[in-house]
Coordinates of C-alpha atoms in Angstrom, one line a residue:
M1 CA 114.7 84.4 93.0
D2 CA 112.2 87.2 92.9
P3 CA 108.6 86.2 91.9
V4 CA 108.0 86.2 88.2
G5 CA 106.3 89.5 87.1
W6 CA 107.3 91.2 90.3
R7 CA 106.9 95.0 90.2
P8 CA 108.6 97.6 92.5
G9 CA 106.4 98.7 95.4
W10 CA 107.0 101.8 97.4
D11 CA 109.5 100.3 99.9
G12 CA 113.3 99.9 99.8
H13 CA 115.7 102.1 97.8
L14 CA 113.5 103.2 94.9
L15 CA 114.2 105.4 91.9
L16 CA 111.2 107.5 90.8
V17 CA 111.7 109.0 87.3
Y18 CA 109.1 111.6 86.4
E19 CA 108.2 113.6 83.4
G20 CA 106.6 116.8 84.7
E21 CA 105.2 117.9 88.0
P22 CA 101.9 116.0 87.9
Q23 CA 103.8 112.7 87.6
R24 CA 106.1 113.6 90.5
R25 CA 103.3 114.6 92.7
L26 CA 101.4 111.3 92.1
G27 CA 104.6 109.3 92.9
V28 CA 105.4 111.2 96.1
A29 CA 101.8 111.1 97.3
A30 CA 101.7 107.3 96.9
W31 CA 105.1 106.9 98.6
V32 CA 103.9 109.1 101.6
R33 CA 100.6 107.2 101.8
R34 CA 102.6 103.9 102.1
G35 CA 104.6 105.4 104.9
L36 CA 101.5 106.5 106.8
D37 CA 100.0 103.1 106.3
V38 CA 103.0 101.4 108.0
G39 CA 103.4 104.1 110.7
A40 CA 106.9 105.1 109.5
K41 CA 108.8 108.3 110.3
I42 CA 109.0 110.2 107.1
F43 CA 111.8 112.7 106.3
Y44 CA 111.2 114.8 103.2
V45 CA 114.1 116.9 101.8
E46 CA 113.2 120.2 100.2
R47 CA 115.0 123.3 99.1
E48 CA 114.3 126.3 101.3
D49 CA 113.3 128.3 98.3
V50 CA 110.9 125.7 96.8
S51 CA 107.8 127.2 95.4
L52 CA 104.6 126.6 97.3
A53 CA 103.1 124.6 94.4
R54 CA 106.0 122.1 94.6
S55 CA 106.1 121.9 98.4
L56 CA 105.2 118.8 100.3
A57 CA 102.7 120.8 102.4
A58 CA 100.8 121.8 99.3
L59 CA 100.8 118.3 97.9
L60 CA 99.3 116.8 101.1
L61 CA 96.6 119.5 101.7
D62 CA 93.8 117.2 100.7
Q63 CA 94.9 114.4 103.0
P64 CA 93.8 115.3 106.5
D65 CA 95.8 112.4 108.2
A66 CA 99.0 113.5 106.3
V67 CA 98.4 117.1 107.5
D68 CA 98.1 115.8 111.1
A69 CA 101.2 113.7 110.6
M70 CA 103.1 116.9 109.6
A71 CA 101.8 118.7 112.7
S72 CA 102.8 115.9 115.0
G73 CA 106.3 115.5 113.5
Q74 CA 105.8 112.1 112.0
I75 CA 106.3 113.8 108.6
E76 CA 109.3 116.1 108.8
V77 CA 110.5 118.5 106.1
V78 CA 114.2 118.9 106.1
P79 CA 116.1 121.7 104.2
A80 CA 118.3 120.6 101.4
D81 CA 121.7 121.9 102.6
Q82 CA 125.1 120.2 102.9
G83 CA 124.4 118.8 106.3
V84 CA 121.4 116.7 105.4
H85 CA 123.4 114.8 102.9
D86 CA 126.1 113.9 105.4
L87 CA 126.0 110.2 106.0
A88 CA 126.8 110.6 109.7
W89 CA 123.9 113.1 110.1
Q90 CA 121.6 110.7 108.3
E91 CA 122.6 107.8 110.6
R92 CA 121.9 109.9 113.7
A93 CA 118.5 110.9 112.4
I94 CA 117.6 107.3 111.5
E95 CA 118.7 106.1 115.0
E96 CA 116.7 108.7 116.8
A97 CA 113.6 108.0 114.6
L98 CA 113.8 104.2 115.2
H99 CA 113.4 104.8 118.9
R100 CA 109.8 106.0 118.2
Y101 CA 108.8 104.5 114.9
P102 CA 109.1 100.9 113.4
S103 CA 110.7 102.2 110.2
V104 CA 112.1 105.3 108.5
R105 CA 111.4 106.7 105.1
W106 CA 113.4 109.4 103.3
S107 CA 112.8 111.1 100.0
A108 CA 114.3 114.0 98.0
D109 CA 114.2 115.4 94.5
A110 CA 117.7 115.0 93.0
T111 CA 117.5 118.6 91.7
A112 CA 117.5 119.8 95.3
T113 CA 121.0 118.4 95.7
W114 CA 122.6 119.3 92.4
G115 CA 123.5 122.8 93.6
V116 CA 125.1 121.7 96.9
M117 CA 126.8 118.4 96.0
P118 CA 129.1 117.2 93.2
Q119 CA 127.8 114.3 91.0
G120 CA 130.5 111.9 92.3
R121 CA 129.5 112.5 95.9
Q122 CA 125.9 112.0 95.0
A123 CA 126.7 108.6 93.4
E124 CA 128.6 107.6 96.6
I125 CA 125.7 108.5 98.8
E126 CA 123.3 106.5 96.5
R127 CA 125.4 103.4 97.0
A128 CA 125.7 103.9 100.7
T129 CA 121.9 104.5 100.9
D130 CA 121.2 101.2 99.1
E131 CA 123.2 99.3 101.7
V132 CA 121.3 101.0 104.5
C133 CA 118.0 100.1 102.9
R134 CA 119.0 96.5 102.6
S135 CA 120.2 96.1 106.2
R136 CA 117.8 98.3 108.2
P137 CA 114.0 99.1 108.2
V138 CA 114.7 102.1 106.0
S139 CA 113.1 103.1 102.7
V140 CA 114.4 105.9 100.4
M141 CA 112.8 107.2 97.3
C142 CA 115.1 109.3 95.0
Q143 CA 113.2 111.5 92.5
Y144 CA 114.9 112.2 89.2
P145 CA 113.4 114.4 86.4
A146 CA 113.6 112.3 83.2
R147 CA 114.8 115.0 80.7
E148 CA 117.4 116.6 82.9
S149 CA 118.7 113.2 84.2
L150 CA 118.7 111.0 81.1
D151 CA 122.5 110.9 81.0
R152 CA 122.7 109.6 84.6
I153 CA 119.5 107.5 85.0
G154 CA 121.3 104.4 83.9
S155 CA 124.2 104.5 86.3
V156 CA 121.9 105.7 89.1
S157 CA 119.5 102.9 88.6
T158 CA 122.1 100.3 89.4
A159 CA 122.3 101.7 93.0
H160 CA 118.6 101.3 93.6
G161 CA 117.9 97.8 94.8
A162 CA 114.1 98.3 94.9
G163 CA 114.1 99.2 91.2
M164 CA 112.8 102.1 89.1
R165 CA 109.3 103.5 88.6
E166 CA 108.1 105.7 85.8
E167 CA 104.5 106.6 85.1
L168 CA 104.0 103.6 82.8
L169 CA 107.1 101.5 83.2
Q170 CA 108.8 99.7 86.1
T171 CA 112.0 97.8 86.3
A172 CA 113.5 95.8 89.1
P173 CA 116.7 93.8 89.5
L174 CA 116.4 90.0 89.8
E175 CA 118.3 88.0 92.4
E176 CA 119.9 86.3 89.5
A177 CA 121.7 88.5 86.9
G178 CA 118.8 90.1 85.2
L179 CA 116.0 92.6 85.2
A180 CA 112.2 92.5 85.5
V181 CA 110.4 94.9 83.1
S182 CA 106.8 95.6 83.8
G183 CA 104.0 97.9 82.6
E184 CA 104.0 99.6 79.2
L185 CA 107.0 100.3 77.0
D186 CA 106.5 103.0 74.3
I187 CA 108.0 106.2 72.9
S188 CA 107.5 108.0 76.2
N189 CA 109.9 105.8 78.2
R190 CA 112.1 103.7 75.8
D191 CA 115.1 106.0 76.2
I192 CA 114.9 105.5 80.0
L193 CA 114.7 101.7 79.6
R194 CA 117.7 101.8 77.1
S195 CA 119.8 103.6 79.7
V196 CA 118.8 101.2 82.4
L197 CA 119.5 98.1 80.2
L198 CA 122.9 99.4 79.2
A199 CA 123.9 100.1 82.8
A200 CA 122.5 96.8 84.1
T201 CA 124.4 94.7 81.6
T202 CA 127.7 96.7 81.5
G203 CA 129.0 95.6 84.9
T204 CA 127.7 92.0 85.0
P205 CA 130.4 89.3 84.7
C206 CA 127.6 86.6 84.2
P207 CA 127.4 84.9 80.8
L208 CA 123.6 85.0 81.0
F209 CA 121.3 87.9 81.6
V210 CA 117.6 87.3 82.1
L211 CA 114.9 89.8 81.1
D212 CA 111.7 88.9 82.8
L213 CA 108.9 90.3 80.6
S214 CA 106.0 88.6 82.4
G215 CA 104.7 92.0 83.8
L216 CA 105.1 93.8 80.5
Y217 CA 101.6 94.3 79.0
F218 CA 102.3 96.6 76.1
V219 CA 105.3 97.3 73.8
D220 CA 105.4 99.1 70.5
I221 CA 107.9 98.6 67.7
G222 CA 110.3 101.1 69.1
G223 CA 110.2 99.3 72.4
I224 CA 111.2 96.1 70.8
R225 CA 114.1 97.8 69.2
T226 CA 115.0 99.1 72.7
L227 CA 115.1 95.6 74.1
V228 CA 117.4 94.5 71.3
G229 CA 119.6 97.6 71.2
G230 CA 119.9 98.1 74.9
T231 CA 121.4 94.6 75.3
E232 CA 123.5 94.7 72.1
P233 CA 126.8 95.7 73.7
Y234 CA 126.5 93.0 76.3
R235 CA 125.8 90.4 73.6
R236 CA 128.7 91.6 71.4
R237 CA 130.9 90.8 74.3
G238 CA 129.7 87.2 74.2
G239 CA 126.9 87.4 76.7
Q240 CA 123.5 85.9 76.2
V241 CA 120.1 87.4 77.0
R242 CA 117.1 85.3 77.8
L243 CA 113.7 86.8 77.3
R244 CA 111.4 85.1 79.8
G245 CA 107.7 85.0 80.5
A246 CA 106.4 87.3 77.8
Q247 CA 102.7 87.8 77.7
P248 CA 101.0 86.4 74.6
Q249 CA 100.5 89.8 72.9
V250 CA 104.1 90.8 73.6
D251 CA 105.4 87.4 72.5
R252 CA 103.6 87.7 69.2
L253 CA 105.3 91.0 68.4
L254 CA 108.7 89.6 69.5
Q255 CA 108.2 86.6 67.1
L256 CA 106.9 88.8 64.3
F257 CA 110.0 91.0 64.4
G258 CA 112.4 88.0 64.6
V259 CA 113.9 88.9 67.9
G260 CA 114.8 85.3 68.6
H261 CA 117.0 85.3 65.6
E262 CA 119.2 88.1 66.9
P263 CA 122.7 86.9 68.0
G264 CA 122.7 86.1 71.7
L265 CA 119.0 86.6 72.3
L266 CA 117.2 83.5 73.5
M267 CA 113.4 83.5 73.7
E268 CA 111.9 81.2 76.3
A269 CA 108.7 79.5 75.2
P270 CA 105.7 81.0 77.0
G271 CA 104.1 79.0 79.8

């Protein structure tokens, strides 16, 4: 079982959901920094017509070691055309890189692929990528803009074994049937969490789904409704949801709004 309160790091197959360019840049910078710290080969996929402001080169200008890594080839920018999304091409690139580096990292903004790949093909690649990240020293971060991707974030999240990161909120699958929810849940991200919850509970055959809230430090009233509403279809089908490890301030709100009296919702006593 994953540790209680575990949050996604920057390794594995990770979904980065961003609202605006500043959030995206912060996430990419942290992901690249992690790659440099572990000495990984870093592939970064960009459209050839990307604006200078959104380019990886511009993002890393204030990091001398990252600039040096680009010059040496440790960080390699790859154009977002049909070839780069071919699984055989990716396999060859990974094999070649692993001869020189202990691990490989790969990242792309989903919007860079929408013009060259149908949605069904993208979903297939996400699933195959997750398997690669589980079985090899490979980490992939997929970047999705929140507003443009809200209708697909839920289904996409199920293919990311390392979880989802947003500016304030993080989710990660548990080894048991369930999800760890960490950070802050408010009006800025509750639609994202609702999509993730609906997708996570839709396909599970298990009669019990665990929501580990030990890393959730803030939730507003709308966020509580999201926890209830996002699991409602699963509970209507007869499933039970256990809310585990809530922090005292979160537990008080859950108790105040009678969450434990909702059909199929079980509140585990703190501590």
